[in-house]
Tab-separated table of C-alpha atoms in Angstrom:
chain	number	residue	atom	x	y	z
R	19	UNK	CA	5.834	17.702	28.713
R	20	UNK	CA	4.348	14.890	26.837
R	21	UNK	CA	6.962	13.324	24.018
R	22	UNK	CA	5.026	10.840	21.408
R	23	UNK	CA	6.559	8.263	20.150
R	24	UNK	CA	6.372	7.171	16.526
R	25	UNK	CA	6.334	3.073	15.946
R	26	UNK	CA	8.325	3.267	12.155
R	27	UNK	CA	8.527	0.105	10.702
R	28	UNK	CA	12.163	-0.795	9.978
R	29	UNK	CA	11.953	-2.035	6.282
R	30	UNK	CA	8.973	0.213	4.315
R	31	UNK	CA	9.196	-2.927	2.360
R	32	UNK	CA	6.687	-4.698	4.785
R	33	UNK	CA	4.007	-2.611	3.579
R	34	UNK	CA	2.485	-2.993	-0.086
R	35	UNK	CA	0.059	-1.009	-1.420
R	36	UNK	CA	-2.254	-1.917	-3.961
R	37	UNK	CA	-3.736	0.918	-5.466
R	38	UNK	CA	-7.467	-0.140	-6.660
R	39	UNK	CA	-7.187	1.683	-10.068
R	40	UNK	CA	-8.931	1.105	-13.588
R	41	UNK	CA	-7.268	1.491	-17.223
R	42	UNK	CA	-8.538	4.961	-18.116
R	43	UNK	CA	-6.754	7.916	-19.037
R	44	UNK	CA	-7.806	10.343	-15.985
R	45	UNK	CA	-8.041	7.081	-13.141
R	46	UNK	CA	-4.309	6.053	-14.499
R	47	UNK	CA	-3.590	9.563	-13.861
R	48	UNK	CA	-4.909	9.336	-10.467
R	49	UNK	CA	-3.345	6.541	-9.199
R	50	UNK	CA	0.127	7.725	-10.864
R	51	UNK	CA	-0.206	10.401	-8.121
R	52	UNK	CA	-1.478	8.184	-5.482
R	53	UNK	CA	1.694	6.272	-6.262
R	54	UNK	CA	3.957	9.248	-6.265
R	55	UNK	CA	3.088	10.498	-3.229
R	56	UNK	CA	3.308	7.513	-1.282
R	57	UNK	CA	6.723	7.606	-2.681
R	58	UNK	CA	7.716	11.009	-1.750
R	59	UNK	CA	6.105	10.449	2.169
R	60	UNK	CA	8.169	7.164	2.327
R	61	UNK	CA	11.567	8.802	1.113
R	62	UNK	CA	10.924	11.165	3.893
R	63	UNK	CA	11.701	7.635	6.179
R	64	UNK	CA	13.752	5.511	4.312
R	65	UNK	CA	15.702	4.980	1.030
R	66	UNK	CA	14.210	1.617	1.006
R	67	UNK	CA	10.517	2.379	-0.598
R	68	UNK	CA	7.739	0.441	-0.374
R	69	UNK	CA	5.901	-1.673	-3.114
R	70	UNK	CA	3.038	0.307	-4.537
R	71	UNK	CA	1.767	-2.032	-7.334
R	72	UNK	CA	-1.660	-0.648	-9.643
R	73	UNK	CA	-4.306	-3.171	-10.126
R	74	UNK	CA	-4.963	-2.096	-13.736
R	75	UNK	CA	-1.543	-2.873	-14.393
R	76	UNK	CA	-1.964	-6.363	-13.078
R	77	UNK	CA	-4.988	-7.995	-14.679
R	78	UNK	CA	-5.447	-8.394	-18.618
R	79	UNK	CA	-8.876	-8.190	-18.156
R	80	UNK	CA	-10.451	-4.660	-19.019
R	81	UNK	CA	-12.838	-3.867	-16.074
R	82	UNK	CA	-11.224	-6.073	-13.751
R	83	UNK	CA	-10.883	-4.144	-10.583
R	84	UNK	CA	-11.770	-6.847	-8.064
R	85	UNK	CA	-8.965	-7.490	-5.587
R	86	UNK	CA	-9.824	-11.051	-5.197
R	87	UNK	CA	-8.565	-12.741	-8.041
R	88	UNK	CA	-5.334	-10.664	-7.021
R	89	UNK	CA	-5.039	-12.231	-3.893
R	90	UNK	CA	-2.902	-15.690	-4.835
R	91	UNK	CA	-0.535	-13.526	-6.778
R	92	UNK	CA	0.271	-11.051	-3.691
R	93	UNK	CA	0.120	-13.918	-1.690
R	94	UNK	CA	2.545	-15.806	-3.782
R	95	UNK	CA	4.833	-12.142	-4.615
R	96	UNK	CA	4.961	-10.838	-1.262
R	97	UNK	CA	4.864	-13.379	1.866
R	98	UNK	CA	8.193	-13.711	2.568
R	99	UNK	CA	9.190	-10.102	2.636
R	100	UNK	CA	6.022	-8.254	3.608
R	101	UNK	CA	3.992	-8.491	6.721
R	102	UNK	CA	1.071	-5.667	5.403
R	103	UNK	CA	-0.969	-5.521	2.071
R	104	UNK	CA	-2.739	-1.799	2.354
R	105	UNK	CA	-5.577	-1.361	-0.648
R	106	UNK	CA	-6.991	1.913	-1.271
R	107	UNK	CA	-8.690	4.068	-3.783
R	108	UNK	CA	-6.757	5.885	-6.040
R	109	UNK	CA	-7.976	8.975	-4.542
R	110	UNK	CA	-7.351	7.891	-1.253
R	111	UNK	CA	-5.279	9.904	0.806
R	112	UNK	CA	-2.919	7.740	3.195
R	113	UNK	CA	-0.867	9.925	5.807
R	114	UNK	CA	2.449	7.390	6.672
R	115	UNK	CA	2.831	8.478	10.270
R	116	UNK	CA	-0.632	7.758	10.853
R	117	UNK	CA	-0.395	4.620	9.359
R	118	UNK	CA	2.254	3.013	11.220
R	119	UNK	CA	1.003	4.496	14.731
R	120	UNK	CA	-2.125	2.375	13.244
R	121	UNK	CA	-0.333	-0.587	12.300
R	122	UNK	CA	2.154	-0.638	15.754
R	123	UNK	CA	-0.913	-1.739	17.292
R	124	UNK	CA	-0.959	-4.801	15.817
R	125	UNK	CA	0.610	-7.731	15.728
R	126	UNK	CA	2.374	-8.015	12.306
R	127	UNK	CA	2.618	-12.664	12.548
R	128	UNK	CA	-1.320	-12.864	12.923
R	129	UNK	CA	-4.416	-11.566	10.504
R	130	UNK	CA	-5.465	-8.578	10.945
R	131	UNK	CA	-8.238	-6.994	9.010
R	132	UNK	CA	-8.643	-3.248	9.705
């Protein structure tokens, strides 16, 4: 019989996601659920959840949905605690046990762009 073996990070903390998300009405509402469902996979892991920060939440400037002026404050935020930054859509769909048998194949200390 074959047996699989799932690579689970120990701390969901690692990983932050930056949903890529604009101020309006129905794309807030989007990447609420984006956000909750992350949520609800990780719980089904650990206690410990993940960061899941919105973009429009983090720039004062309306229309401002570029990830690279966001990129010194993650840096800045997150590099002593977390070894992944994941950005996606808002209507991305992100399956956690796929992700981590992604992200076991790398090595967390060096740059990796997938």
């Amino acid at each position: 019989s074959h047996i699989s073996v799932l690579c689970v990070p120990p701390d969901l903390r690692e990983i932050v996601f930056v949903v890529q998300s604009q101020s309006h009405s129905f794309h807030v509402s989007q990447a609420e659920k984006r956000r909750a469902d992350l949520l609800k996979q990780a719980h089904g892991f650990t206690e410990k959840p993940p960061v899941v920060l919105l973009l429009h939440t983090l720039s004062d400037n309306e229309g401002d949905w570029s990830i690279l002026p966001l990129l010194p404050y993650l840096s800045q935020s997150f590099e002593k605690n977390s070894s992944w930054i994941v950005f996606l859509e808002e209507e991305t769909n992100v399956k956690m046990v796929h992700l981590f048998q992604v992200l076991a194949k790398f090595h967390k200390d060096k740059v990796n762009l997938i």
